[in-house]
GROMACS .gro file of C-alpha atoms in nm:
model
  358
    1ASN     CA    1   0.175   7.679   9.494
    2GLU     CA    2  -0.146   7.774   9.678
    3SER     CA    3  -0.313   7.847   9.346
    4LEU     CA    4  -0.203   7.509   9.212
    5ARG     CA    5  -0.326   7.329   9.524
    6PHE     CA    6  -0.672   7.491   9.509
    7SER     CA    7  -0.702   7.426   9.134
    8ILE     CA    8  -0.632   7.057   9.186
    9GLN     CA    9  -0.857   7.038   9.494
   10TYR     CA   10  -1.155   7.188   9.310
   11SER     CA   11  -1.089   7.005   8.981
   12LEU     CA   12  -0.998   7.303   8.766
   13PRO     CA   13  -0.754   7.156   8.509
   14PRO     CA   14  -0.691   7.474   8.302
   15GLN     CA   15  -0.616   7.679   8.613
   16ALA     CA   16  -0.390   7.403   8.748
   17SER     CA   17  -0.193   7.393   8.421
   18LEU     CA   18  -0.164   7.771   8.416
   19ALA     CA   19  -0.038   7.768   8.776
   20ARG     CA   20   0.227   7.511   8.680
   21ARG     CA   21   0.346   7.726   8.392
   22LEU     CA   22   0.361   8.041   8.606
   23ILE     CA   23   0.556   7.856   8.876
   24GLY     CA   24   0.798   7.736   8.609
   25GLU     CA   25   0.844   8.089   8.476
   26LEU     CA   26   0.907   8.220   8.828
   27LEU     CA   27   1.169   7.948   8.887
   28ILE     CA   28   1.347   8.056   8.567
   29LYS     CA   29   1.373   8.409   8.704
   30MET     CA   30   1.516   8.260   9.024
   31ALA     CA   31   1.772   8.063   8.814
   32ARG     CA   32   1.631   7.735   8.949
   33TYR     CA   33   1.636   7.578   8.605
   34GLU     CA   34   1.619   7.209   8.702
   35ASP     CA   35   1.316   7.278   8.923
   36ALA     CA   36   1.143   7.477   8.648
   37LEU     CA   37   1.161   7.206   8.379
   38PRO     CA   38   0.904   6.955   8.519
   39TYR     CA   39   0.646   7.229   8.582
   40LEU     CA   40   0.678   7.363   8.228
   41LYS     CA   41   0.679   7.020   8.062
   42GLN     CA   42   0.368   6.916   8.256
   43ALA     CA   43   0.190   7.241   8.165
   44GLU     CA   44   0.283   7.195   7.798
   45LYS     CA   45   0.151   6.838   7.796
   46GLU     CA   46  -0.178   6.928   7.967
   47PHE     CA   47  -0.250   7.231   7.747
   48LEU     CA   48  -0.192   7.020   7.434
   49GLU     CA   49  -0.427   6.750   7.567
   50MET     CA   50  -0.694   7.013   7.641
   51GLU     CA   51  -0.634   7.163   7.293
   52MET     CA   52  -0.572   7.507   7.444
   53SER     CA   53  -0.346   7.619   7.163
   54ILE     CA   54  -0.249   7.967   7.286
   55GLU     CA   55  -0.155   7.838   7.631
   56ALA     CA   56   0.034   7.548   7.473
   57ALA     CA   57   0.229   7.799   7.261
   58ASN     CA   58   0.302   8.007   7.572
   59SER     CA   59   0.432   7.694   7.746
   60LYS     CA   60   0.663   7.618   7.453
   61TYR     CA   61   0.785   7.977   7.462
   62SER     CA   62   0.863   7.938   7.833
   63LEU     CA   63   1.053   7.615   7.761
   64ALA     CA   64   1.251   7.808   7.498
   65GLU     CA   65   1.332   8.077   7.754
   66LEU     CA   66   1.448   7.807   7.995
   67ALA     CA   67   1.676   7.655   7.731
   68PHE     CA   68   1.814   7.997   7.634
   69ALA     CA   69   1.889   8.080   7.998
   70GLN     CA   70   2.098   7.760   8.010
   71ASP     CA   71   2.280   7.846   7.682
   72ASP     CA   72   2.109   7.553   7.513
   73LEU     CA   73   2.061   7.732   7.181
   74GLN     CA   74   1.947   7.425   6.990
   75ASN     CA   75   1.651   7.355   7.220
   76ALA     CA   76   1.576   7.726   7.253
   77GLU     CA   77   1.545   7.754   6.875
   78PHE     CA   78   1.334   7.436   6.862
   79TYR     CA   79   1.079   7.557   7.117
   80TYR     CA   80   1.057   7.912   6.974
   81GLN     CA   81   0.982   7.755   6.635
   82GLU     CA   82   0.727   7.520   6.795
   83ALA     CA   83   0.544   7.818   6.946
   84LEU     CA   84   0.533   7.982   6.602
   85LYS     CA   85   0.397   7.662   6.445
   86ILE     CA   86   0.106   7.660   6.688
   87SER     CA   87   0.040   8.030   6.630
   88GLU     CA   88   0.043   7.993   6.249
   89GLY     CA   89   0.074   8.371   6.223
   90LEU     CA   90  -0.268   8.420   6.387
   91PHE     CA   91  -0.154   8.538   6.731
   92ASP     CA   92   0.077   8.840   6.726
   93GLU     CA   93   0.111   8.815   7.105
   94ILE     CA   94   0.292   8.483   7.056
   95ASP     CA   95   0.475   8.576   6.737
   96TRP     CA   96   0.655   8.890   6.856
   97ARG     CA   97   0.806   8.712   7.157
   98ALA     CA   98   0.904   8.395   6.972
   99LYS     CA   99   1.064   8.589   6.685
  100ALA     CA  100   1.250   8.812   6.929
  101GLY     CA  101   1.372   8.492   7.096
  102LEU     CA  102   1.497   8.358   6.762
  103ALA     CA  103   1.675   8.691   6.709
  104ARG     CA  104   1.855   8.648   7.042
  105VAL     CA  105   1.955   8.295   6.941
  106ALA     CA  106   2.096   8.431   6.614
  107GLN     CA  107   2.287   8.699   6.804
  108ALA     CA  108   2.432   8.438   7.038
  109ARG     CA  109   2.549   8.246   6.728
  110HIS     CA  110   2.711   8.566   6.592
  111MET     CA  111   2.469   8.591   6.300
  112PRO     CA  112   2.367   8.960   6.311
  113GLU     CA  113   2.199   8.964   5.966
  114MET     CA  114   1.965   8.679   6.067
  115ALA     CA  115   1.905   8.846   6.404
  116LEU     CA  116   1.808   9.171   6.231
  117ASP     CA  117   1.561   8.985   6.008
  118TYR     CA  118   1.394   8.823   6.309
  119TYR     CA  119   1.382   9.154   6.498
  120THR     CA  120   1.212   9.311   6.196
  121GLN     CA  121   0.949   9.036   6.196
  122SER     CA  122   0.902   9.066   6.573
  123ILE     CA  123   0.851   9.441   6.555
  124LYS     CA  124   0.599   9.399   6.273
  125SER     CA  125   0.391   9.177   6.505
  126LEU     CA  126   0.427   9.434   6.783
  127GLN     CA  127   0.308   9.705   6.546
  128ASN     CA  128  -0.002   9.500   6.464
  129ILE     CA  129  -0.082   9.475   6.835
  130ARG     CA  130  -0.016   9.840   6.912
  131GLU     CA  131  -0.233   9.970   6.628
  132ASN     CA  132  -0.529   9.820   6.812
  133PHE     CA  133  -0.462  10.074   7.089
  134TRP     CA  134  -0.467  10.390   6.880
  135GLN     CA  135  -0.428  10.651   7.145
  136SER     CA  136  -0.081  10.788   7.192
  137SER     CA  137  -0.075  10.741   7.570
  138LEU     CA  138  -0.199  10.380   7.545
  139ALA     CA  139   0.024  10.288   7.255
  140GLY     CA  140   0.328  10.430   7.428
  141ALA     CA  141   0.249  10.245   7.751
  142TYR     CA  142   0.202   9.919   7.564
  143SER     CA  143   0.539   9.954   7.395
  144GLN     CA  144   0.720   9.974   7.729
  145GLU     CA  145   0.704   9.596   7.782
  146PRO     CA  146   0.895   9.498   7.464
  147SER     CA  147   1.136   9.794   7.474
  148LEU     CA  148   1.430   9.552   7.486
  149VAL     CA  149   1.333   9.425   7.140
  150PHE     CA  150   1.361   9.775   6.997
  151ALA     CA  151   1.689   9.834   7.180
  152ASN     CA  152   1.842   9.513   7.043
  153ALA     CA  153   1.708   9.584   6.694
  154ALA     CA  154   1.850   9.937   6.700
  155ALA     CA  155   2.190   9.816   6.824
  156THR     CA  156   2.206   9.540   6.560
  157SER     CA  157   2.111   9.767   6.269
  158PHE     CA  158   2.364  10.028   6.387
  159LEU     CA  159   2.633   9.758   6.408
  160LEU     CA  160   2.556   9.657   6.048
  161ASN     CA  161   2.554  10.023   5.931
  162ASP     CA  162   2.194   9.967   5.816
  163TYR     CA  163   2.080  10.322   5.888
  164ALA     CA  164   1.752  10.299   5.696
  165ASP     CA  165   1.643  10.005   5.914
  166LEU     CA  166   1.762  10.189   6.225
  167LEU     CA  167   1.542  10.486   6.132
  168GLY     CA  168   1.253  10.244   6.071
  169PHE     CA  169   1.296  10.084   6.415
  170ILE     CA  170   1.315  10.426   6.583
  171GLU     CA  171   0.998  10.538   6.405
  172THR     CA  172   0.812  10.217   6.490
  173SER     CA  173   0.910  10.239   6.858
  174LYS     CA  174   0.715  10.563   6.897
  175ALA     CA  175   0.342  10.615   6.942
  176ASN     CA  176   0.370  10.948   6.758
  177SER     CA  177   0.666  10.924   6.523
  178LEU     CA  178   0.838  11.201   6.331
  179ILE     CA  179   0.702  11.083   5.997
  180GLU     CA  180   0.349  11.033   6.128
  181GLN     CA  181   0.351  11.384   6.276
  182PHE     CA  182   0.439  11.529   5.934
  183LYS     CA  183   0.164  11.322   5.773
  184LEU     CA  184  -0.088  11.429   6.033
  185GLU     CA  185   0.012  11.793   5.980
  186GLN     CA  186  -0.083  11.756   5.616
  187ILE     CA  187  -0.416  11.595   5.708
  188HIS     CA  188  -0.488  11.845   5.985
  189SER     CA  189  -0.420  12.137   5.753
  190ARG     CA  190  -0.724  12.025   5.553
  191ASN     CA  191  -0.936  11.952   5.859
  192LYS     CA  192  -1.140  12.231   6.020
  193ASN     CA  193  -1.117  12.050   6.356
  194SER     CA  194  -0.745  12.113   6.356
  195ILE     CA  195  -0.812  12.484   6.410
  196GLU     CA  196  -0.924  12.408   6.766
  197LEU     CA  197  -0.615  12.191   6.811
  198TYR     CA  198  -0.395  12.478   6.692
  199HIS     CA  199  -0.557  12.722   6.935
  200LEU     CA  200  -0.512  12.479   7.223
  201LYS     CA  201  -0.143  12.445   7.136
  202GLU     CA  202  -0.106  12.822   7.131
  203GLU     CA  203  -0.277  12.854   7.471
  204ILE     CA  204  -0.048  12.590   7.620
  205SER     CA  205   0.261  12.773   7.489
  206TRP     CA  206   0.129  13.102   7.627
  207LEU     CA  207   0.064  12.949   7.971
  208ARG     CA  208   0.413  12.797   7.983
  209GLU     CA  209   0.571  13.129   7.897
  210LYS     CA  210   0.352  13.305   8.154
  211LEU     CA  211   0.457  13.054   8.419
  212ASN     CA  212   0.826  13.104   8.338
  213ASN     CA  213   0.800  13.482   8.350
  214ASN     CA  214   0.559  13.517   8.640
  215SER     CA  215   0.734  13.697   8.921
  216THR     CA  216   0.602  13.947   9.172
  217GLN     CA  217   0.751  14.098   9.484
  218ASN     CA  218   0.483  13.927   9.692
  219ALA     CA  219   0.600  13.567   9.739
  220LEU     CA  220   0.255  13.445   9.853
  221GLN     CA  221   0.080  13.609   9.559
  222ASN     CA  222   0.343  13.465   9.326
  223ALA     CA  223   0.288  13.112   9.462
  224VAL     CA  224  -0.091  13.141   9.429
  225GLN     CA  225  -0.066  13.267   9.070
  226ASN     CA  226   0.181  12.994   8.975
  227ARG     CA  227  -0.049  12.729   9.122
  228GLN     CA  228  -0.344  12.862   8.922
  229ILE     CA  229  -0.140  12.875   8.600
  230ARG     CA  230  -0.015  12.519   8.654
  231LEU     CA  231  -0.368  12.389   8.709
  232GLU     CA  232  -0.484  12.557   8.390
  233LEU     CA  233  -0.179  12.424   8.204
  234VAL     CA  234  -0.252  12.067   8.316
  235GLU     CA  235  -0.616  12.101   8.213
  236LYS     CA  236  -0.530  12.244   7.868
  237SER     CA  237  -0.259  11.982   7.809
  238LYS     CA  238  -0.499  11.700   7.894
  239LYS     CA  239  -0.761  11.845   7.662
  240TYR     CA  240  -0.503  11.877   7.384
  241GLU     CA  241  -0.394  11.513   7.425
  242GLU     CA  242  -0.753  11.387   7.416
  243PHE     CA  243  -0.847  11.599   7.115
  244ASN     CA  244  -0.528  11.510   6.926
  245SER     CA  245  -0.582  11.138   6.992
  246ARG     CA  246  -0.940  11.165   6.867
  247LEU     CA  247  -0.823  11.328   6.543
  248GLU     CA  248  -0.555  11.062   6.500
  249ARG     CA  249  -0.809  10.782   6.541
  250GLN     CA  250  -1.038  10.949   6.284
  251ASN     CA  251  -0.752  10.993   6.039
  252PHE     CA  252  -0.638  10.635   6.098
  253ALA     CA  253  -0.986  10.512   6.004
  254ARG     CA  254  -0.998  10.732   5.692
  255ASN     CA  255  -0.636  10.690   5.586
  256PRO     CA  256  -0.509  10.351   5.712
  257TYR     CA  257  -0.225  10.349   5.460
  258PHE     CA  258  -0.062  10.632   5.655
  259PHE     CA  259  -0.007  10.402   5.952
  260GLY     CA  260   0.004  10.057   5.792
  261SER     CA  261   0.380  10.040   5.751
  262ARG     CA  262   0.677  10.202   5.917
  263LYS     CA  263   0.932  10.082   5.661
  264VAL     CA  264   1.113  10.410   5.606
  265SER     CA  265   1.290  10.533   5.294
  266LEU     CA  266   1.449  10.867   5.208
  267GLU     CA  267   1.208  10.899   4.915
  268GLU     CA  268   0.908  10.869   5.148
  269ILE     CA  269   1.051  11.129   5.384
  270GLN     CA  270   1.116  11.371   5.097
  271LYS     CA  271   0.752  11.339   4.990
  272ILE     CA  272   0.605  11.426   5.329
  273ILE     CA  273   0.846  11.690   5.460
  274PRO     CA  274   0.652  12.020   5.435
  275SER     CA  275   0.764  12.237   5.145
  276SER     CA  276   0.786  12.527   5.392
  277LEU     CA  277   1.110  12.374   5.524
  278GLY     CA  278   1.283  12.446   5.194
  279GLY     CA  279   1.576  12.250   5.056
  280SER     CA  280   1.805  12.274   5.359
  281TRP     CA  281   1.682  12.086   5.664
  282LEU     CA  282   1.805  11.830   5.916
  283ALA     CA  283   1.591  11.595   6.126
  284LEU     CA  284   1.722  11.401   6.425
  285ASP     CA  285   1.527  11.093   6.534
  286LEU     CA  286   1.627  10.936   6.867
  287PHE     CA  287   1.604  10.603   7.045
  288THR     CA  288   1.727  10.563   7.402
  289SER     CA  289   1.845  10.224   7.527
  290GLU     CA  290   1.996  10.140   7.864
  291ASN     CA  291   2.348  10.253   7.775
  292ASN     CA  292   2.319  10.447   7.448
  293ILE     CA  293   2.116  10.696   7.251
  294TYR     CA  294   2.096  10.604   6.884
  295VAL     CA  295   2.051  10.912   6.668
  296SER     CA  296   1.925  10.883   6.312
  297THR     CA  297   2.011  11.186   6.098
  298VAL     CA  298   1.798  11.268   5.796
  299THR     CA  299   1.873  11.534   5.535
  300PRO     CA  300   1.734  11.584   5.183
  301GLN     CA  301   2.037  11.388   5.057
  302LYS     CA  302   2.083  11.093   5.293
  303VAL     CA  303   2.001  10.898   5.609
  304GLY     CA  304   2.288  10.857   5.855
  305ALA     CA  305   2.336  10.771   6.222
  306TYR     CA  306   2.559  10.795   6.525
  307SER     CA  307   2.538  10.683   6.889
  308ILE     CA  308   2.586  10.866   7.217
  309ASN     CA  309   2.718  10.689   7.526
  310LEU     CA  310   2.476  10.760   7.812
  311THR     CA  311   2.710  10.888   8.082
  312PRO     CA  312   2.568  10.965   8.429
  313ARG     CA  313   2.592  11.340   8.357
  314ILE     CA  314   2.400  11.315   8.029
  315THR     CA  315   2.138  11.098   8.199
  316GLN     CA  316   2.101  11.352   8.479
  317ALA     CA  317   2.070  11.640   8.230
  318ILE     CA  318   1.792  11.459   8.043
  319GLU     CA  319   1.607  11.386   8.368
  320ASN     CA  320   1.643  11.749   8.483
  321ILE     CA  321   1.496  11.877   8.157
  322LYS     CA  322   1.209  11.628   8.173
  323GLN     CA  323   1.120  11.737   8.526
  324ASN     CA  324   1.136  12.105   8.431
  325GLN     CA  325   0.911  12.037   8.133
  326ILE     CA  326   0.654  11.869   8.359
  327LYS     CA  327   0.664  12.169   8.590
  328GLY     CA  328   0.632  12.403   8.293
  329ILE     CA  329   0.961  12.584   8.352
  330SER     CA  330   1.265  12.641   8.130
  331ALA     CA  331   1.561  12.403   8.127
  332GLU     CA  332   1.885  12.498   8.303
  333GLU     CA  333   2.153  12.639   8.073
  334ASN     CA  334   2.422  12.395   8.190
  335ASP     CA  335   2.196  12.094   8.117
  336LEU     CA  336   2.129  12.224   7.766
  337GLU     CA  337   2.501  12.277   7.715
  338ILE     CA  338   2.577  11.917   7.815
  339LEU     CA  339   2.317  11.780   7.572
  340GLY     CA  340   2.422  12.019   7.296
  341LYS     CA  341   2.782  11.894   7.308
  342ALA     CA  342   2.660  11.533   7.303
  343PHE     CA  343   2.402  11.565   7.028
  344PHE     CA  344   2.583  11.797   6.787
  345HIS     CA  345   2.802  11.525   6.640
  346PRO     CA  346   3.058  11.627   6.372
  347SER     CA  347   2.831  11.472   6.106
  348VAL     CA  348   2.555  11.710   6.221
  349LEU     CA  349   2.777  12.017   6.228
  350GLU     CA  350   2.890  11.941   5.872
  351VAL     CA  351   2.541  11.998   5.729
  352LEU     CA  352   2.428  12.282   5.954
  353GLU     CA  353   2.425  12.617   5.779
  354LYS     CA  354   2.269  12.953   5.864
  355ASP     CA  355   1.947  12.872   5.678
  356THR     CA  356   1.924  12.502   5.779
  357ARG     CA  357   1.598  12.408   5.953
  358LEU     CA  358   1.660  12.166   6.239
   0.00000   0.00000   0.00000
C-alpha cells in the first residue's frame, strides 16, 4: 500500500499499476478473493491502456489464478487463454505459467489427456527459458520455481501409463540429465579438454576415499588432517563444476541438436548408450515430488515405471545420505538398506542378472 501511495503521489502510473497487481496477488494468497478482484481488474485495465503487453498478460494470469482459487474454472480458462493471446508465443515466461494453469483446469475437469498435453507445452516453454542459463547450477536453481509443474506432469503421465512421456519429463526436469550425460561422454571422449576433467574427477574420488579412511590415534592430528582434506575436496569439486559447465556450454554451442529436445524414445537411448555397457543394462531415472518418487526404468527392450511412497523413514534416509555426501563420508548401512528395499521393485529384480550393468 505504501508503494501504491508513493507511485500515485509522484505520478508514476506503471509503478502504481504494478503495485495494484502485487497487492491483488498477495490478497489471493491470503484467501481474500473479493478484496483482490478490484486491484487486479484495475491493474489489467491500466496496463492495457498503457500498451504494456507483458504486464497486461501477467495481470490476466493473476485474474485466472483468482478464478481458479474460487473454483471458477470457466473464468480461469478464459483468463489463461487471454494471457496466451497477448503473448502470441513470444514470451515463454508467460506461456509456461498459463499453459500449466490450463493443465490444472483440465485436471479439475477430470480430463487427464488434455492436462498432459498442456503440461508438455508448459515444460517446453520452461526448457526454452532454462537453456538460456546453461550452467548446471543456474539451470537447476531456475527449475526450482516451477517444480510443481514437473510433479503434476509426472503424476499425470504415470496415471495414464505413458512411461515414455514420464521419462521425458524426468529428463527435462534435470539440469544434467541421464541422456545428456551419455551424449556429453561421447563428445568429451573426442575432446582433449576432457582429459583434465577426468583427472579432476579422479582426484575428487581419491580425496573422498582418503577422508573416509583417514584415522590416526591422535584425535587432534586426525581433525586437522580431515579439515585440510575437506578444504581441498571443496576446492577440487568447485573447479570440476566450473570446468564441466564450461565444456557443456562449448558443446551446446557446437552441437545444439543435442540439447534442443528432450522428447525421449527407446530408440534414441539405444543409440547413445555406450557400447561398453553391452547388451544387458538397466538405467533408473528418478523424479521426487512431495509425496512420491517416480522411477523410470529403461532396459534395451523397454521403458517402464513405478512409484515409491515417500515415507518419513525413506525421506530421512535420503537426507542422511545427502548430508554424508556433502561431508565426503560414506552412507550408513541401514540407510542404504532402507533405500535398497524401496528402489529394487519386483520389475527391477526381474531384469537384474549377474552381468547386468546398473
